[in-house]
Coordinates of C-alpha atoms and ligand atoms in Angstrom, one line a residue:
M270 CA 0.0 0.0 0.0
S271 CA 1.4 3.4 -0.9
T272 CA 2.0 5.7 2.0
Q273 CA 2.2 8.7 -0.3
S274 CA -1.1 10.8 -0.4
S275 CA -1.5 13.4 -3.0
A276 CA -1.5 16.9 -1.2
P277 CA -4.9 18.6 -1.6
V278 CA -4.8 21.4 -4.3
R279 CA -4.4 24.8 -2.7
R280 CA -6.6 27.0 -4.8
L281 CA -5.9 30.7 -5.4
S282 CA -7.8 33.0 -3.1
I283 CA -8.9 36.5 -3.9
T284 CA -5.9 37.7 -1.8
D285 CA -3.5 35.6 -4.0
L286 CA -5.0 37.3 -7.1
R287 CA -4.3 40.7 -5.4
K288 CA -0.8 39.7 -4.5
M289 CA -0.1 38.7 -8.1
K290 CA -0.3 42.4 -9.0
G291 CA 2.4 43.2 -6.4
A292 CA 4.6 40.4 -7.8
G293 CA 4.2 41.5 -11.4
E294 CA 2.4 38.3 -12.3
K295 CA -0.4 38.6 -14.9
I296 CA -3.7 37.0 -14.1
A297 CA -5.2 34.7 -16.7
M298 CA -9.0 34.6 -16.3
V299 CA -11.5 32.7 -18.5
T300 CA -15.2 32.1 -18.4
A301 CA -16.9 28.7 -17.9
Y302 CA -20.4 27.7 -17.5
D303 CA -20.5 24.0 -16.9
A304 CA -18.6 21.3 -15.1
T305 CA -16.6 19.8 -17.9
M306 CA -15.4 23.0 -19.3
A307 CA -14.5 24.3 -15.8
R308 CA -12.4 21.2 -15.2
L309 CA -10.6 21.5 -18.5
V310 CA -10.0 25.2 -18.1
D311 CA -8.8 24.7 -14.5
E312 CA -6.5 21.9 -15.3
A313 CA -5.1 23.8 -18.3
G314 CA -3.8 26.4 -15.8
A315 CA -6.2 29.3 -15.7
D316 CA -5.7 31.4 -12.5
A317 CA -9.3 32.5 -12.3
I318 CA -12.6 31.3 -13.7
L319 CA -15.5 33.6 -14.1
V320 CA -19.2 32.3 -14.4
G321 CA -20.1 35.3 -16.5
D322 CA -23.6 36.3 -17.3
S323 CA -22.2 36.2 -20.9
L324 CA -23.9 32.8 -20.6
G325 CA -27.1 34.5 -21.6
M326 CA -25.6 35.0 -24.9
V327 CA -23.3 32.1 -25.6
F328 CA -25.1 29.4 -23.7
Q329 CA -28.8 30.5 -23.6
G330 CA -28.8 32.1 -27.2
H331 CA -30.2 35.5 -26.1
D332 CA -28.9 38.7 -27.8
S333 CA -28.0 40.3 -24.5
T334 CA -27.2 39.4 -20.9
L335 CA -30.4 40.9 -19.6
P336 CA -32.6 37.9 -19.4
V337 CA -30.2 36.0 -17.1
T338 CA -31.6 35.5 -13.6
L339 CA -30.1 34.9 -10.2
E340 CA -31.4 31.3 -10.3
H341 CA -29.5 30.8 -13.7
M342 CA -26.3 32.1 -12.2
I343 CA -26.6 29.9 -9.0
Y344 CA -27.3 26.8 -11.3
H345 CA -24.2 27.4 -13.5
G346 CA -22.1 28.4 -10.5
A347 CA -22.8 25.2 -8.7
A348 CA -22.1 23.2 -12.0
V349 CA -18.7 24.8 -12.3
R350 CA -17.9 24.3 -8.6
R351 CA -18.7 20.6 -9.1
G352 CA -16.3 20.5 -12.0
L353 CA -13.5 22.2 -9.9
A354 CA -14.1 19.7 -7.2
R355 CA -13.0 16.9 -9.6
S356 CA -10.0 18.8 -11.1
Q357 CA -6.4 19.3 -10.1
G358 CA -6.1 23.1 -11.0
R359 CA -5.9 26.0 -8.7
A360 CA -8.4 28.6 -10.3
H361 CA -10.2 31.0 -8.1
L362 CA -14.0 31.1 -8.9
T363 CA -16.1 34.3 -9.4
V364 CA -19.7 34.3 -10.3
D365 CA -21.5 37.3 -11.9
M366 CA -24.3 39.1 -10.3
P367 CA -27.0 39.3 -13.0
F368 CA -29.1 42.3 -14.1
G369 CA -31.8 43.0 -11.5
S370 CA -30.1 41.2 -8.6
Y371 CA -28.2 44.2 -7.1
Q372 CA -29.7 47.4 -8.5
A373 CA -33.0 47.8 -6.7
S374 CA -31.8 47.8 -3.0
I375 CA -28.8 47.1 -0.9
D376 CA -30.4 44.4 1.1
E377 CA -31.5 42.5 -2.0
A378 CA -27.9 42.9 -3.3
V379 CA -26.4 41.4 -0.2
K380 CA -28.8 38.5 -0.2
A381 CA -28.1 37.8 -3.8
A382 CA -24.4 37.9 -3.2
M383 CA -24.8 35.5 -0.4
R384 CA -26.8 33.0 -2.3
L385 CA -24.2 33.0 -5.0
V386 CA -21.6 32.1 -2.4
A387 CA -23.7 29.6 -0.5
E388 CA -25.6 27.9 -3.3
G389 CA -23.6 28.8 -6.4
G390 CA -20.1 27.9 -5.0
A391 CA -18.6 31.5 -5.7
E392 CA -15.6 32.7 -3.9
A393 CA -16.2 36.2 -5.2
V394 CA -19.0 38.0 -7.0
K395 CA -18.6 40.5 -9.9
L396 CA -21.0 43.3 -10.5
E397 CA -21.2 46.1 -13.1
G398 CA -21.2 49.7 -12.5
G399 CA -19.2 52.6 -11.1
A400 CA -19.2 55.0 -8.1
E401 CA -22.9 54.8 -7.9
Y402 CA -22.6 51.2 -6.6
A403 CA -20.0 51.9 -3.9
D404 CA -22.5 51.6 -1.0
V405 CA -23.7 48.2 -2.4
I406 CA -20.2 47.0 -2.7
Q407 CA -19.3 48.1 0.8
R408 CA -22.3 46.2 2.2
I409 CA -21.6 43.0 0.2
V410 CA -17.9 43.0 1.4
R411 CA -19.0 43.8 4.9
A412 CA -21.1 40.5 4.6
G413 CA -17.8 38.6 3.9
V414 CA -18.2 38.3 0.1
P415 CA -15.3 39.6 -2.0
V416 CA -16.4 41.8 -4.8
I417 CA -14.9 42.4 -8.3
G418 CA -16.1 45.5 -10.0
H419 CA -16.7 45.9 -13.8
I420 CA -16.5 49.2 -15.6
G421 CA -16.1 50.4 -19.2
L422 CA -18.4 48.5 -21.4
T423 CA -21.0 47.1 -19.0
P424 CA -23.2 44.8 -21.1
Q425 CA -26.1 45.0 -18.6
S426 CA -26.4 48.8 -19.5
V427 CA -26.5 48.1 -23.3
H428 CA -29.6 50.2 -23.7
K429 CA -28.2 53.1 -21.8
M430 CA -24.9 53.0 -23.7
G431 CA -26.7 52.8 -27.0
G432 CA -25.0 49.5 -28.0
Y433 CA -21.8 47.6 -27.3
L434 CA -19.5 50.4 -27.8
V435 CA -15.9 51.4 -26.8
Q436 CA -16.0 53.5 -23.7
G437 CA -13.8 56.3 -22.2
K438 CA -12.8 57.7 -25.6
D439 CA -12.8 61.4 -24.9
S440 CA -10.8 62.9 -22.1
E441 CA -14.0 63.7 -19.9
K442 CA -15.3 60.1 -20.2
A443 CA -11.7 58.8 -19.5
H444 CA -11.6 61.0 -16.3
H445 CA -15.0 59.8 -15.3
L446 CA -14.0 56.1 -15.7
L447 CA -10.8 56.7 -13.7
R448 CA -12.9 58.3 -10.9
D449 CA -15.1 55.2 -11.0
A450 CA -12.1 52.8 -10.7
R451 CA -10.8 54.7 -7.6
A452 CA -14.3 54.8 -6.0
L453 CA -14.6 51.0 -6.6
E454 CA -11.1 50.3 -5.0
E455 CA -12.1 52.6 -2.1
A456 CA -15.5 50.8 -1.6
G457 CA -13.5 47.5 -1.1
C458 CA -13.4 45.8 -4.6
S459 CA -10.7 43.2 -4.6
A460 CA -10.2 43.6 -8.4
L461 CA -11.8 45.1 -11.4
V462 CA -12.8 44.0 -14.8
I463 CA -12.3 46.8 -17.4
E464 CA -13.9 46.2 -20.7
C465 CA -13.5 47.8 -24.2
I466 CA -11.6 51.1 -23.3
P467 CA -8.6 52.5 -25.1
A468 CA -5.4 50.8 -24.3
E469 CA -3.8 54.0 -23.0
L470 CA -6.7 54.4 -20.5
G471 CA -6.3 50.7 -19.5
R472 CA -2.6 51.6 -18.7
V473 CA -3.5 54.5 -16.6
V474 CA -6.2 52.8 -14.6
T475 CA -3.8 49.8 -14.1
H476 CA -1.0 52.1 -12.9
Q477 CA -3.2 54.1 -10.5
L478 CA -4.8 51.3 -8.7
R479 CA -3.5 48.9 -5.9
I480 CA -6.0 46.3 -6.9
P481 CA -5.5 44.4 -10.2
P482 CA -7.6 45.5 -13.3
I483 CA -8.3 42.6 -15.5
G484 CA -8.9 43.7 -19.1
I485 CA -11.1 42.5 -22.0
G486 CA -10.5 44.8 -24.9
A487 CA -8.5 47.2 -22.7
G488 CA -5.1 46.7 -24.1
P489 CA -2.0 44.9 -23.0
H490 CA -1.1 46.8 -19.8
C491 CA -3.7 45.4 -17.5
D492 CA -2.8 43.2 -14.5
G493 CA -4.6 40.4 -16.2
Q494 CA -6.8 39.4 -19.2
V495 CA -10.2 37.7 -19.4
L496 CA -11.9 36.1 -22.4
V497 CA -15.1 34.3 -23.0
V498 CA -14.1 30.7 -23.3
N499 CA -16.3 30.2 -26.5
D500 CA -14.4 33.1 -28.2
L501 CA -11.0 31.9 -27.1
L502 CA -11.8 28.4 -28.5
G503 CA -13.3 29.7 -31.8
M504 CA -16.6 28.0 -31.3
D505 CA -18.5 30.6 -33.4
G506 CA -16.8 31.3 -36.7
A507 CA -19.1 34.3 -37.4
F508 CA -18.3 36.1 -34.1
K509 CA -14.9 37.8 -33.7
P510 CA -14.7 41.2 -32.0
K511 CA -11.4 42.9 -32.7
F512 CA -9.9 42.2 -29.2
V513 CA -10.6 38.4 -29.2
K514 CA -7.7 36.0 -30.2
R515 CA -8.9 32.5 -31.1
Y516 CA -6.5 30.0 -29.8
A517 CA -8.4 27.1 -31.5
Q518 CA -11.0 26.6 -34.1
L519 CA -13.3 24.2 -32.2
G520 CA -16.4 25.3 -34.2
G521 CA -14.7 23.9 -37.4
S522 CA -13.5 20.8 -35.6
I523 CA -17.0 20.1 -34.1
A524 CA -18.6 20.4 -37.5
E525 CA -16.0 18.1 -39.1
A526 CA -16.3 15.4 -36.3
V527 CA -20.1 15.4 -36.2
G528 CA -20.3 15.5 -40.0
A529 CA -18.0 12.5 -40.2
Y530 CA -20.1 10.7 -37.5
A531 CA -23.3 11.4 -39.4
T532 CA -21.9 10.1 -42.7
E533 CA -20.7 6.9 -41.0
V534 CA -24.1 6.3 -39.3
R535 CA -25.8 6.7 -42.7
S536 CA -23.4 4.5 -44.5
G537 CA -23.4 1.8 -41.7
A538 CA -19.6 2.3 -41.2
F539 CA -20.3 3.1 -37.5
P540 CA -20.7 1.1 -35.4
A541 CA -18.2 -1.4 -36.9
Ligands
KIV829 O1 -20.1 38.0 -18.4 C1 -18.9 37.9 -18.8 O2 -18.5 36.9 -19.3 C2 -18.1 39.0 -18.5 C3 -16.6 39.0 -19.1 C4 -16.8 39.2 -20.5 C5 -15.7 39.9 -18.4 O3 -18.4 39.8 -17.8

């Protein structure tokens, strides 16, 4: 009988992610929405997994994130948590607070955040918005739940923004975004996602904050990067925003594999 037991994996905490900034190490974050993908992404070496409300678009097929509910996020968070329980990686797990779960009242926001932790397996929650959410963030953090802020292009405000547009382009808007970033740090956020802003603004935000900004379409200077896993894997050949890099062409591979299977079923070549 072997006397060696494999040491339990020590997963990265939100404090570890913050320390990575100080150590000059970049954070590699990627989304996942189900147990299998969570295990694959975790074992491949991601530092952080985000159960993003982007699942409304890439998983549920909506044209925005607005129809995603708290129950959906809990369901997918719990699935991802089960995947991580079977994997050998070390990724930290953040779950998005969906539209309508934190805007109406602070008490509702705190309860929603606590459900994402207790039932959805989250170690941190992420919510969209600037200084106007400082009090909400303070209360969630006071309840013991780490918060990641999200500014720049905030998809839950698509109607207010008039589309999925680059933010912070003129100097007044850039200053406003910088003020929001500082207010979120002050309110107790452990990290920030900054989405679709000019690279120079991404650099300034990153330089000015003690917490790590994680960018998506925010240039190369951020303390980390986040991509939607379906985009990174090239699942949808028709969708490629400028800031996405496809590291695989799985959409094509899936079509090829399923096509070959269908052909063989029809010809009788499978099963042999
Ligand atoms: O919902 C999501 O996946 C996100 C990332 C794109 C940052 O918020």
